[in-house]
Short mmCIF file of C-alpha atoms in Angstrom, two decimals:
data_model
loop_
_atom_site.label_atom_id
_atom_site.label_comp_id
_atom_site.label_asym_id
_atom_site.label_seq_id
_atom_site.Cartn_x
_atom_site.Cartn_y
_atom_site.Cartn_z
CA UNK A 1 49.92 -35.63 -56.69
CA UNK A 2 49.52 -38.95 -54.61
CA UNK A 3 50.93 -37.32 -51.73
CA UNK A 4 48.04 -34.97 -51.49
CA UNK A 5 45.24 -37.58 -52.25
CA UNK A 6 42.98 -38.11 -49.04
CA UNK A 7 42.38 -41.70 -47.81
CA UNK A 8 38.66 -42.91 -47.54
CA UNK A 9 38.95 -42.31 -43.86
CA UNK A 10 40.21 -38.78 -44.22
CA UNK A 11 37.26 -38.00 -46.70
CA UNK A 12 34.79 -39.72 -44.38
CA UNK A 13 35.77 -37.47 -41.39
CA UNK A 14 35.78 -34.36 -43.62
CA UNK A 15 32.28 -35.07 -44.62
CA UNK A 16 31.10 -35.67 -40.97
CA UNK A 17 32.66 -32.40 -39.86
CA UNK A 18 30.81 -30.57 -42.73
CA UNK A 19 27.53 -32.17 -41.87
CA UNK A 20 28.02 -31.21 -38.31
CA UNK A 21 28.74 -27.75 -39.16
CA UNK A 22 25.49 -27.60 -41.26
CA UNK A 23 23.34 -29.03 -38.29
CA UNK A 24 24.79 -26.47 -35.81
CA UNK A 25 24.41 -23.55 -38.09
CA UNK A 26 21.35 -21.46 -36.95
CA UNK A 27 18.44 -21.39 -39.48
CA UNK A 28 17.66 -18.00 -41.23
CA UNK A 29 14.89 -17.23 -39.20
CA UNK A 30 16.64 -17.76 -35.90
CA UNK A 31 13.87 -20.08 -34.86
CA UNK A 32 13.27 -23.65 -34.51
CA UNK A 33 16.55 -24.84 -36.41
CA UNK A 34 19.60 -25.70 -34.69
CA UNK A 35 21.78 -23.49 -32.49
CA UNK A 36 25.52 -22.71 -32.46
CA UNK A 37 25.77 -23.86 -28.75
CA UNK A 38 24.87 -26.95 -26.69
CA UNK A 39 22.73 -24.95 -24.44
CA UNK A 40 19.96 -22.90 -25.98
CA UNK A 41 20.25 -20.35 -23.15
CA UNK A 42 23.85 -19.55 -24.11
CA UNK A 43 23.04 -18.91 -27.84
CA UNK A 44 24.18 -15.38 -29.34
CA UNK A 45 22.48 -15.91 -32.54
CA UNK A 46 18.74 -16.77 -31.56
CA UNK A 47 16.74 -13.59 -31.94
CA UNK A 48 15.16 -14.14 -28.48
CA UNK A 49 18.58 -14.32 -26.88
CA UNK A 50 20.79 -12.02 -29.19
CA UNK A 51 20.17 -8.92 -27.20
CA UNK A 52 20.97 -10.43 -23.81
CA UNK A 53 24.59 -10.27 -23.28
CA UNK A 54 25.32 -9.80 -19.59
CA UNK A 55 28.83 -9.80 -18.40
CA UNK A 56 30.71 -11.85 -15.85
CA UNK A 57 31.96 -9.99 -12.92
CA UNK A 58 32.97 -10.32 -9.19
CA UNK A 59 30.68 -9.38 -6.37
CA UNK A 60 32.34 -6.17 -6.21
CA UNK A 61 31.77 -5.52 -9.79
CA UNK A 62 28.18 -6.56 -9.97
CA UNK A 63 27.26 -4.64 -6.93
CA UNK A 64 29.70 -1.61 -7.42
CA UNK A 65 29.24 1.44 -5.14
CA UNK A 66 27.46 3.72 -7.56
CA UNK A 67 24.91 1.33 -8.44
CA UNK A 68 24.45 0.21 -4.84
CA UNK A 69 23.88 3.86 -3.74
CA UNK A 70 21.22 4.21 -6.33
CA UNK A 71 19.40 0.99 -5.41
CA UNK A 72 19.45 2.04 -1.64
CA UNK A 73 18.11 5.54 -2.55
CA UNK A 74 15.29 4.14 -4.67
CA UNK A 75 14.55 1.59 -2.06
CA UNK A 76 14.06 4.22 0.58
CA UNK A 77 11.93 6.12 -1.84
CA UNK A 78 9.62 3.23 -2.49
CA UNK A 79 9.37 2.59 1.22
CA UNK A 80 8.22 6.04 1.75
CA UNK A 81 5.81 6.34 -1.26
CA UNK A 82 5.02 3.10 -2.77
CA UNK A 83 2.14 1.12 -1.00
CA UNK A 84 3.10 -2.38 -2.19
CA UNK A 85 7.04 -1.70 -1.24
CA UNK A 86 6.07 -0.54 2.13
CA UNK A 87 3.69 -3.39 2.56
CA UNK A 88 6.56 -5.94 1.87
CA UNK A 89 8.87 -4.25 4.41
CA UNK A 90 6.49 -3.65 7.21
CA UNK A 91 5.17 -7.25 6.79
CA UNK A 92 8.51 -8.64 7.41
CA UNK A 93 9.10 -6.31 10.36
CA UNK A 94 5.82 -7.28 11.94
CA UNK A 95 6.04 -11.09 11.45
CA UNK A 96 9.71 -11.40 11.86
CA UNK A 97 10.25 -9.37 15.02
CA UNK A 98 6.82 -7.97 16.05
CA UNK A 99 7.03 -7.06 19.77
CA UNK A 100 10.56 -8.55 19.86
CA UNK A 101 12.29 -11.89 19.95
CA UNK A 102 12.55 -13.24 23.54
CA UNK A 103 15.77 -14.59 24.82
CA UNK A 104 15.42 -17.80 26.64
CA UNK A 105 18.77 -18.94 28.04
CA UNK A 106 19.63 -22.70 27.60
CA UNK A 107 22.96 -23.45 29.10
CA UNK A 108 24.67 -26.70 28.09
CA UNK A 109 24.57 -28.14 31.80
CA UNK A 110 26.27 -31.48 30.91
CA UNK A 111 29.22 -29.60 29.24
CA UNK A 112 29.54 -27.38 32.41
CA UNK A 113 29.55 -30.47 34.70
CA UNK A 114 26.44 -29.59 36.59
CA UNK A 115 23.23 -31.25 37.13
CA UNK A 116 20.03 -30.17 35.27
CA UNK A 117 18.54 -28.44 38.35
CA UNK A 118 21.59 -26.34 38.86
CA UNK A 119 21.43 -25.49 35.09
CA UNK A 120 17.72 -24.33 35.44
CA UNK A 121 18.73 -21.90 38.16
CA UNK A 122 21.52 -20.59 36.01
CA UNK A 123 19.30 -20.07 33.28
CA UNK A 124 16.83 -18.14 35.31
CA UNK A 125 19.75 -16.05 36.68
CA UNK A 126 20.94 -15.33 33.20
CA UNK A 127 17.29 -14.25 31.93
CA UNK A 128 17.09 -11.80 34.84
CA UNK A 129 20.20 -10.14 33.89
CA UNK A 130 19.14 -10.04 30.28
CA UNK A 131 15.81 -8.65 30.84
CA UNK A 132 17.33 -5.94 33.16
CA UNK A 133 19.51 -4.94 30.23
CA UNK A 134 17.25 -5.47 27.15
CA UNK A 135 14.18 -3.79 28.55
CA UNK A 136 15.78 -0.44 29.46
CA UNK A 137 16.79 2.18 26.77
CA UNK A 138 19.27 3.50 28.94
CA UNK A 139 21.10 0.13 29.42
CA UNK A 140 21.07 -1.16 25.80
CA UNK A 141 20.77 1.73 23.42
CA UNK A 142 23.51 4.22 22.84
CA UNK A 143 21.08 6.67 21.85
CA UNK A 144 18.82 6.04 25.00
CA UNK A 145 15.72 5.83 22.99
CA UNK A 146 14.97 2.34 22.32
CA UNK A 147 14.96 -1.09 24.18
CA UNK A 148 16.52 -4.08 22.64
CA UNK A 149 13.23 -5.34 21.12
CA UNK A 150 12.73 -2.03 19.32
CA UNK A 151 16.21 -2.31 18.16
CA UNK A 152 15.64 -5.57 16.55
CA UNK A 153 12.92 -4.17 14.36
CA UNK A 154 14.86 -1.05 13.45
CA UNK A 155 17.85 -3.16 12.66
CA UNK A 156 15.59 -5.41 10.34
CA UNK A 157 14.07 -2.64 8.59
CA UNK A 158 17.51 -0.93 8.05
CA UNK A 159 19.07 -4.00 6.65
CA UNK A 160 16.01 -4.68 4.13
CA UNK A 161 15.87 -1.15 2.67
CA UNK A 162 19.62 -0.44 2.84
CA UNK A 163 21.00 -4.02 2.03
CA UNK A 164 22.79 -4.10 5.45
CA UNK A 165 23.03 -2.16 8.69
CA UNK A 166 25.63 -2.05 11.21
CA UNK A 167 25.90 -1.97 14.89
CA UNK A 168 28.86 -0.76 17.10
CA UNK A 169 29.17 -1.77 20.72
CA UNK A 170 30.69 1.11 22.70
CA UNK A 171 31.21 1.35 26.34
CA UNK A 172 29.28 4.13 27.82
CA UNK A 173 28.89 4.72 31.49
CA UNK A 174 25.66 6.17 32.63
CA UNK A 175 24.37 7.09 36.13
CA UNK A 176 21.84 4.49 37.45
CA UNK A 177 22.69 1.83 35.01
CA UNK A 178 23.97 -1.71 35.72
CA UNK A 179 25.99 -2.19 32.64
CA UNK A 180 28.17 -0.13 30.26
CA UNK A 181 27.70 -2.21 27.03
CA UNK A 182 25.50 -0.19 24.58
CA UNK A 183 24.21 -0.85 20.88
CA UNK A 184 24.75 2.03 18.47
CA UNK A 185 22.98 1.21 15.04
CA UNK A 186 24.59 2.64 11.97
CA UNK A 187 22.81 3.04 8.63
CA UNK A 188 24.41 1.57 5.51
CA UNK A 189 25.25 5.06 4.07
CA UNK A 190 27.87 5.76 6.74
CA UNK A 191 30.03 2.85 5.95
CA UNK A 192 32.35 3.65 3.06
CA UNK A 193 35.78 4.27 1.80
CA UNK A 194 37.43 7.29 3.56
CA UNK A 195 36.82 10.56 1.42
CA UNK A 196 35.75 8.53 -1.45
CA UNK A 197 39.00 6.58 -2.04
CA UNK A 198 38.67 3.91 -4.66
CA UNK A 199 38.26 0.24 -3.80
CA UNK A 200 41.68 -1.70 -3.29
CA UNK A 201 42.64 -5.33 -2.96
CA UNK A 202 41.68 -5.26 0.80
CA UNK A 203 38.99 -2.43 1.12
CA UNK A 204 35.74 -2.72 -0.76
CA UNK A 205 33.06 0.08 0.05
CA UNK A 206 34.36 0.73 3.57
CA UNK A 207 34.91 -3.02 4.41
CA UNK A 208 38.48 -3.84 5.19
CA UNK A 209 39.22 -7.49 5.18
CA UNK A 210 42.31 -9.89 5.45
CA UNK A 211 43.74 -12.33 2.94
CA UNK A 212 40.99 -14.82 3.66
CA UNK A 213 38.35 -12.35 3.16
CA UNK A 214 37.37 -12.10 6.83
CA UNK A 215 36.55 -8.49 7.84
CA UNK A 216 38.97 -6.92 10.20
CA UNK A 217 37.54 -3.38 10.39
CA UNK A 218 34.80 -1.19 9.01
CA UNK A 219 35.16 2.60 8.06
CA UNK A 220 32.38 4.57 9.51
CA UNK A 221 31.89 8.24 8.79
CA UNK A 222 30.95 10.55 11.61
CA UNK A 223 28.08 11.78 9.77
CA UNK A 224 26.31 11.03 6.34
CA UNK A 225 28.61 11.75 3.31
CA UNK A 226 27.31 14.38 1.28
CA UNK A 227 25.66 16.38 4.36
CA UNK A 228 28.39 17.97 6.31
CA UNK A 229 27.26 19.74 9.46
CA UNK A 230 28.46 23.41 9.73
CA UNK A 231 31.47 23.45 11.84
CA UNK A 232 31.92 19.69 11.96
CA UNK A 233 33.94 18.51 9.01
CA UNK A 234 33.24 14.82 8.26
CA UNK A 235 35.70 12.25 9.28
CA UNK A 236 36.20 8.43 8.97
CA UNK A 237 36.86 6.29 12.07
CA UNK A 238 38.42 2.87 11.43
CA UNK A 239 36.67 0.53 13.98
CA UNK A 240 38.19 -3.06 14.25
CA UNK A 241 35.65 -5.80 14.20
CA UNK A 242 37.22 -7.57 17.29
CA UNK A 243 38.84 -5.97 20.33
CA UNK A 244 42.67 -6.35 20.20
CA UNK A 245 42.94 -7.48 23.80
CA UNK A 246 39.56 -9.12 24.67
CA UNK A 247 38.46 -10.34 21.18
CA UNK A 248 35.11 -9.12 21.80
CA UNK A 249 32.84 -8.17 18.86
CA UNK A 250 32.97 -4.21 18.46
CA UNK A 251 31.01 -4.03 15.12
CA UNK A 252 28.06 -6.17 13.94
CA UNK A 253 27.02 -6.48 10.31
CA UNK A 254 23.28 -7.01 9.92
CA UNK A 255 22.82 -8.54 6.54
CA UNK A 256 19.62 -8.35 4.32
CA UNK A 257 20.93 -11.47 2.26
CA UNK A 258 24.38 -12.60 1.30
CA UNK A 259 23.97 -14.20 -2.11
CA UNK A 260 27.67 -14.78 -3.36
CA UNK A 261 30.90 -15.96 -1.66
CA UNK A 262 33.31 -12.94 -1.26
CA UNK A 263 30.54 -10.48 -1.19
CA UNK A 264 31.14 -7.66 1.20
CA UNK A 265 27.98 -5.53 1.24
CA UNK A 266 24.35 -6.36 0.74
CA UNK A 267 21.77 -5.43 -1.91
CA UNK A 268 18.32 -4.20 -0.86
CA UNK A 269 15.55 -6.35 -0.28
CA UNK A 270 13.49 -4.45 -2.98
CA UNK A 271 16.39 -4.33 -5.42
CA UNK A 272 15.12 -6.99 -7.98
CA UNK A 273 11.62 -5.48 -8.02
CA UNK A 274 12.28 -1.70 -8.23
CA UNK A 275 11.30 -1.41 -11.82
CA UNK A 276 7.86 -3.11 -11.88
CA UNK A 277 7.14 -1.27 -8.40
CA UNK A 278 7.67 2.04 -10.06
CA UNK A 279 5.76 1.14 -13.06
CA UNK A 280 2.86 -0.30 -11.02
CA UNK A 281 2.58 2.69 -8.71
CA UNK A 282 2.44 4.94 -11.81
CA UNK A 283 -0.35 2.85 -13.24
CA UNK A 284 -2.31 2.57 -10.16
CA UNK A 285 -2.05 6.40 -9.44
CA UNK A 286 -3.19 7.21 -13.08
CA UNK A 287 -6.19 5.02 -12.72
CA UNK A 288 -6.98 6.33 -9.25
CA UNK A 289 -7.06 9.99 -10.83
CA UNK A 290 -9.01 8.89 -13.97
CA UNK A 291 -11.59 7.39 -11.60
CA UNK A 292 -11.95 10.69 -9.58
CA UNK A 293 -12.22 12.73 -12.75
CA UNK A 294 -14.89 10.29 -13.85
CA UNK A 295 -16.97 10.59 -10.89
CA UNK A 296 -16.76 14.47 -11.13
CA UNK A 297 -16.72 15.18 -14.87
CA UNK A 298 -20.06 14.13 -16.09
CA UNK A 299 -21.32 16.63 -18.49
CA UNK A 300 -19.97 18.45 -21.68
CA UNK A 301 -21.62 21.66 -22.79
CA UNK A 302 -22.43 21.79 -26.50
CA UNK A 303 -23.14 25.45 -27.84
CA UNK A 304 -25.68 25.83 -30.59
CA UNK A 305 -24.83 27.21 -33.90
CA UNK A 306 -26.60 30.52 -33.05
CA UNK A 307 -24.51 30.95 -29.90
CA UNK A 308 -21.32 30.45 -32.00
CA UNK A 309 -22.03 33.02 -34.59
CA UNK A 310 -23.41 35.53 -32.07
CA UNK A 311 -26.97 35.45 -33.39
CA UNK A 312 -28.78 35.17 -30.06
CA UNK A 313 -32.34 36.18 -29.29
CA UNK A 314 -32.77 39.43 -27.51
CA UNK A 315 -34.21 37.55 -24.68
CA UNK A 316 -31.06 35.76 -24.23
CA UNK A 317 -29.06 38.95 -23.82
CA UNK A 318 -30.67 40.15 -20.61
CA UNK A 319 -33.58 42.63 -20.09
CA UNK A 320 -31.53 45.51 -19.47
CA UNK A 321 -32.36 45.80 -15.73
CA UNK A 322 -29.17 44.23 -14.36
CA UNK A 323 -29.87 40.81 -15.15
CA UNK A 324 -27.10 38.43 -15.96
CA UNK A 325 -25.99 38.37 -19.47
CA UNK A 326 -25.89 35.21 -21.22
CA UNK A 327 -22.29 35.87 -22.43
CA UNK A 328 -21.28 36.55 -18.95
CA UNK A 329 -22.31 33.19 -17.26
CA UNK A 330 -20.51 32.03 -14.01
CA UNK A 331 -17.63 29.57 -14.74
CA UNK A 332 -18.82 26.01 -15.09
CA UNK A 333 -16.84 23.93 -12.49
CA UNK A 334 -16.71 20.21 -11.60
CA UNK A 335 -19.10 19.05 -8.97
CA UNK A 336 -20.28 15.90 -7.32
CA UNK A 337 -23.60 15.38 -8.73
CA UNK A 338 -24.14 19.03 -9.64
CA UNK A 339 -27.00 20.39 -11.91
CA UNK A 340 -25.73 23.24 -14.38
CA UNK A 341 -28.17 25.82 -15.50
CA UNK A 342 -27.41 25.95 -19.14
CA UNK A 343 -27.61 29.23 -21.07
CA UNK A 344 -29.84 29.43 -24.09
CA UNK A 345 -28.20 27.69 -27.15
CA UNK A 346 -26.34 25.16 -25.04
CA UNK A 347 -27.34 21.52 -24.65
CA UNK A 348 -25.79 18.66 -22.28
CA UNK A 349 -23.92 15.93 -23.63
CA UNK A 350 -23.02 12.96 -21.37
CA UNK A 351 -19.43 11.89 -21.42
CA UNK A 352 -18.39 8.16 -20.41
CA UNK A 353 -14.71 8.00 -19.74
CA UNK A 354 -15.10 4.22 -18.96
CA UNK A 355 -13.77 4.42 -15.49
CA UNK A 356 -13.24 2.54 -13.23
CA UNK A 357 -11.33 0.42 -15.54
CA UNK A 358 -12.64 -3.33 -15.24
CA UNK A 359 -9.35 -4.74 -16.26
CA UNK A 360 -7.45 -2.80 -13.58
CA UNK A 361 -7.96 -5.34 -10.77
CA UNK A 362 -7.04 -8.37 -12.56
CA UNK A 363 -3.94 -6.69 -14.12
CA UNK A 364 -2.84 -5.23 -10.78
CA UNK A 365 -3.31 -8.56 -8.85
CA UNK A 366 -1.24 -10.21 -11.58
CA UNK A 367 1.77 -7.92 -11.18
CA UNK A 368 1.46 -7.97 -7.28
CA UNK A 369 1.74 -11.97 -7.53
CA UNK A 370 5.00 -11.71 -9.51
CA UNK A 371 6.46 -9.01 -7.01
CA UNK A 372 5.43 -11.26 -4.09
CA UNK A 373 7.01 -14.46 -5.60
CA UNK A 374 10.26 -12.56 -5.81
CA UNK A 375 10.07 -11.37 -2.31
CA UNK A 376 8.86 -14.74 -1.08
CA UNK A 377 5.44 -13.16 0.03
CA UNK A 378 2.21 -14.71 -1.37
CA UNK A 379 -0.05 -12.26 -2.75
CA UNK A 380 -2.52 -12.99 0.01
CA UNK A 381 -0.06 -12.33 2.65
CA UNK A 382 1.51 -9.22 0.79
CA UNK A 383 -2.00 -7.67 0.29
CA UNK A 384 -3.67 -8.94 3.54
CA UNK A 385 -6.61 -10.25 1.53
CA UNK A 386 -7.51 -13.83 2.04
CA UNK A 387 -10.49 -14.34 -0.37
CA UNK A 388 -9.80 -17.96 -1.28
CA UNK A 389 -10.45 -21.18 0.28
CA UNK A 390 -9.17 -22.15 3.83
CA UNK A 391 -6.52 -24.43 2.28
CA UNK A 392 -5.21 -21.85 -0.11
CA UNK A 393 -5.09 -19.11 2.46
CA UNK A 394 -3.26 -21.42 4.79
CA UNK A 395 -0.84 -22.65 2.35
CA UNK A 396 -0.10 -19.00 1.66
CA UNK A 397 0.55 -18.06 5.19
CA UNK A 398 2.61 -21.18 5.74
CA UNK A 399 4.70 -20.34 2.63
CA UNK A 400 5.25 -16.91 3.95
CA UNK A 401 6.31 -18.04 7.35
CA UNK A 402 9.09 -20.22 5.89
CA UNK A 403 10.52 -16.98 4.58
CA UNK A 404 9.87 -15.09 7.95
CA UNK A 405 11.45 -18.10 9.96
CA UNK A 406 14.53 -17.83 7.68
CA UNK A 407 14.90 -14.03 8.12
CA UNK A 408 14.36 -14.25 11.72
CA UNK A 409 17.27 -16.83 12.01
CA UNK A 410 19.55 -14.39 10.03
CA UNK A 411 18.51 -11.66 12.54
CA UNK A 412 19.09 -13.79 15.43
CA UNK A 413 22.80 -14.81 14.18
CA UNK A 414 23.67 -11.41 13.06
CA UNK A 415 22.32 -9.31 15.91
CA UNK A 416 20.46 -10.83 18.65
CA UNK A 417 22.84 -13.68 19.71
CA UNK A 418 25.82 -11.39 19.48
CA UNK A 419 24.29 -8.70 21.67
CA UNK A 420 23.52 -11.48 24.31
CA UNK A 421 26.95 -12.72 24.47
CA UNK A 422 28.39 -9.34 24.74
CA UNK A 423 26.08 -8.74 27.83
CA UNK A 424 27.05 -11.93 29.48
CA UNK A 425 30.84 -11.09 28.96
CA UNK A 426 30.19 -8.00 30.85
CA UNK A 427 27.96 -9.61 33.67
CA UNK A 428 30.70 -12.29 34.22
CA UNK A 429 33.35 -9.50 34.17
CA UNK A 430 31.44 -7.43 36.72
CA UNK A 431 30.86 -10.41 38.97
CA UNK A 432 27.01 -10.46 38.63
CA UNK A 433 27.21 -13.97 36.97
CA UNK A 434 29.28 -16.78 38.59
CA UNK A 435 30.72 -18.66 35.59
CA UNK A 436 33.72 -20.90 36.41
CA UNK A 437 35.97 -21.52 33.44
CA UNK A 438 34.23 -18.74 31.42
CA UNK A 439 37.48 -17.94 29.71
CA UNK A 440 37.56 -21.24 27.92
CA UNK A 441 35.94 -20.81 24.48
CA UNK A 442 34.06 -24.14 24.74
CA UNK A 443 32.69 -23.23 28.17
CA UNK A 444 31.92 -19.67 27.17
CA UNK A 445 29.76 -21.31 24.29
CA UNK A 446 28.01 -23.64 26.78
CA UNK A 447 27.23 -20.55 29.07
CA UNK A 448 25.84 -18.37 26.39
CA UNK A 449 23.57 -21.03 24.55
CA UNK A 450 20.06 -19.58 24.14
CA UNK A 451 17.01 -19.98 21.99
CA UNK A 452 15.12 -16.97 20.68
CA UNK A 453 11.33 -17.12 20.47
CA UNK A 454 9.42 -14.53 18.36
CA UNK A 455 5.62 -13.90 17.90
CA UNK A 456 3.57 -17.03 17.04
CA UNK A 457 2.53 -17.71 13.72
CA UNK A 458 -1.26 -17.77 14.64
CA UNK A 459 -3.75 -19.75 13.00
CA UNK A 460 -6.63 -19.29 10.56
CA UNK A 461 -8.92 -21.89 12.28
CA UNK A 462 -7.90 -22.43 16.06
CA UNK A 463 -9.63 -25.57 16.49
CA UNK A 464 -8.17 -27.29 13.49
CA UNK A 465 -4.70 -26.05 14.34
CA UNK A 466 -5.19 -27.45 17.90
CA UNK A 467 -6.47 -30.57 16.90
CA UNK A 468 -3.54 -31.06 14.39
CA UNK A 469 -0.84 -30.29 17.13
CA UNK A 470 -2.45 -32.81 19.48
CA UNK A 471 -2.38 -35.49 16.58
CA UNK A 472 1.26 -34.68 15.90
CA UNK A 473 2.22 -35.26 19.78
CA UNK A 474 0.13 -38.46 19.80
CA UNK A 475 1.73 -40.03 16.85
CA UNK A 476 5.24 -39.01 18.02
CA UNK A 477 6.40 -36.57 15.35
CA UNK A 478 6.32 -33.52 17.47
CA UNK A 479 6.36 -32.72 21.08
CA UNK A 480 4.80 -30.08 23.63
CA UNK A 481 7.65 -27.93 23.51
CA UNK A 482 7.71 -27.41 19.85
CA UNK A 483 3.84 -26.97 19.52
CA UNK A 484 3.64 -24.56 22.30
CA UNK A 485 6.32 -22.31 20.89
CA UNK A 486 4.75 -22.31 17.54
CA UNK A 487 1.12 -21.58 18.86
CA UNK A 488 1.76 -19.12 21.50
CA UNK A 489 5.45 -18.03 21.37
CA UNK A 490 6.24 -19.24 24.81
CA UNK A 491 8.16 -22.14 26.14
CA UNK A 492 6.32 -25.31 27.27
CA UNK A 493 7.92 -25.10 30.66
CA UNK A 494 6.37 -21.50 31.25
CA UNK A 495 3.06 -22.52 30.29
CA UNK A 496 3.08 -25.51 32.52
CA UNK A 497 4.26 -23.83 35.52
CA UNK A 498 1.72 -20.98 35.21
CA UNK A 499 -1.11 -23.37 34.51
CA UNK A 500 -0.27 -25.37 37.57
CA UNK A 501 -0.18 -22.35 39.55
CA UNK A 502 -3.77 -21.40 38.33
CA UNK A 503 -5.18 -24.91 39.00
CA UNK A 504 -3.59 -24.94 42.60
CA UNK A 505 -5.28 -21.67 43.25
CA UNK A 506 -8.53 -22.62 41.91
CA UNK A 507 -8.52 -25.67 44.16
CA UNK A 508 -7.41 -23.89 47.24
CA UNK A 509 -10.27 -21.53 46.76
CA UNK A 510 -12.74 -24.31 46.30
CA UNK A 511 -13.96 -23.30 42.86
CA UNK A 512 -16.29 -26.10 41.33
CA UNK A 513 -14.93 -25.73 37.82
CA UNK A 514 -11.55 -26.55 38.78
CA UNK A 515 -10.68 -29.92 37.21
CA UNK A 516 -10.37 -32.63 40.06
CA UNK A 517 -6.99 -34.26 40.91
CA UNK A 518 -6.66 -37.80 39.61
CA UNK A 519 -7.25 -40.13 42.44
CA UNK A 520 -4.48 -42.92 42.98
CA UNK A 521 -5.68 -46.45 42.20
CA UNK A 522 -6.32 -48.49 45.25
CA UNK A 523 -3.47 -50.90 46.01
CA UNK A 524 -4.16 -54.52 46.30
CA UNK A 525 -4.18 -56.12 49.72
CA UNK A 526 -1.14 -58.06 50.70
CA UNK A 527 -1.66 -61.89 50.95
#
């Protein structure tokens, strides 16, 4: 028996383990007692967390093809029919792209071994070639419908609603054009596994990739799956991402957001808020209909006891000369401010449906705030309703513009800059641009550097914004180039040159309001 007797140390350890188990055991109410996990958010016995059991999965599993198709379909329906959803999409389109992101070539003249003046001349030549291509639908659009600035807006909206969009870059020769590079936008529906094949180790939802996860080809349907055209069976084309001989981009994927490493397709912008959007739309529609009925339906007709039993006086039954019978009154209809001539035995009773609902606006605004927070759009920006103070309105606008700037940068990286590089490739190949050493990847990057300027942010109080910009320049935390781009959307060089031309013209015309030129200080006489 002595072999099985525990030492004092062993008894102490067993008691400690027992005590620890009692402390970790959840209380009977599942409330404020201890939990069985170190993190309360990981508990499986707390009543508030017991039913929350999500599974871990890869990006492929968490955004599988059937669920993604449903999200895309509901996002498009919300874009068409839900006011708040459409407001969120078009607000991004107008602020991120607006009338288009303007390309300003900025060649790295030091890397090219040329001086700054020669670099400026090359920038002007590159900008002219880009403008010739980008402003003509025949030049840039495979469908010959939109110019490049309109394609930017369409690509952004398609990516937001569908999760991603694609653009192929076919070579199409057309009479009267300078270039053959075209942009063909492809909606997200048309990219998928051929003939409904299941995903495999290197093919996910139409994206074929290599061992490192880099896309090598996209499988694009000639039409929309599920909508075959008579006499034209649907086919899938495998289009490589890069050309085999030149290495040029043949397919561009314009993302909405890429949230996880290894993710191959994007989720719609509205995906996290589809449920509250649908409920809010139904609630607001019901309140609107109730308000309409309240405005029209104002009187109930209460029939007297004699009318109900048929014991009406003879005078109420007509005079026998063709007058209307009291039992054959014309139908009573809703009307705006109508006065109904009641029959004998009827009396009016006013009904009050308590509409409009006084609590509708606070509740609606509260839900819109939550939706806007998920979409990175303050309620004032989403609803275009600036009713608070100047500071609050400006803070909301600045916060929204942080999201706009980020999405603008994504669009430039995914669509605008690759389009510009493709055009410069062809311009150099055709001899329209002289670029020695362009075949070197480092020099090619130096030739194709550019900045993209979109619509200006605007200001709530122009004078305050201008004074603040001048103060930032004065204390050395900003410069005229940054402030000019933020306030007007143009480069400082363009503004300076145009302003100089205007002042010179005024002086030549002898206008009195032209600012005088500063006089040079007199030189001291030599001793």
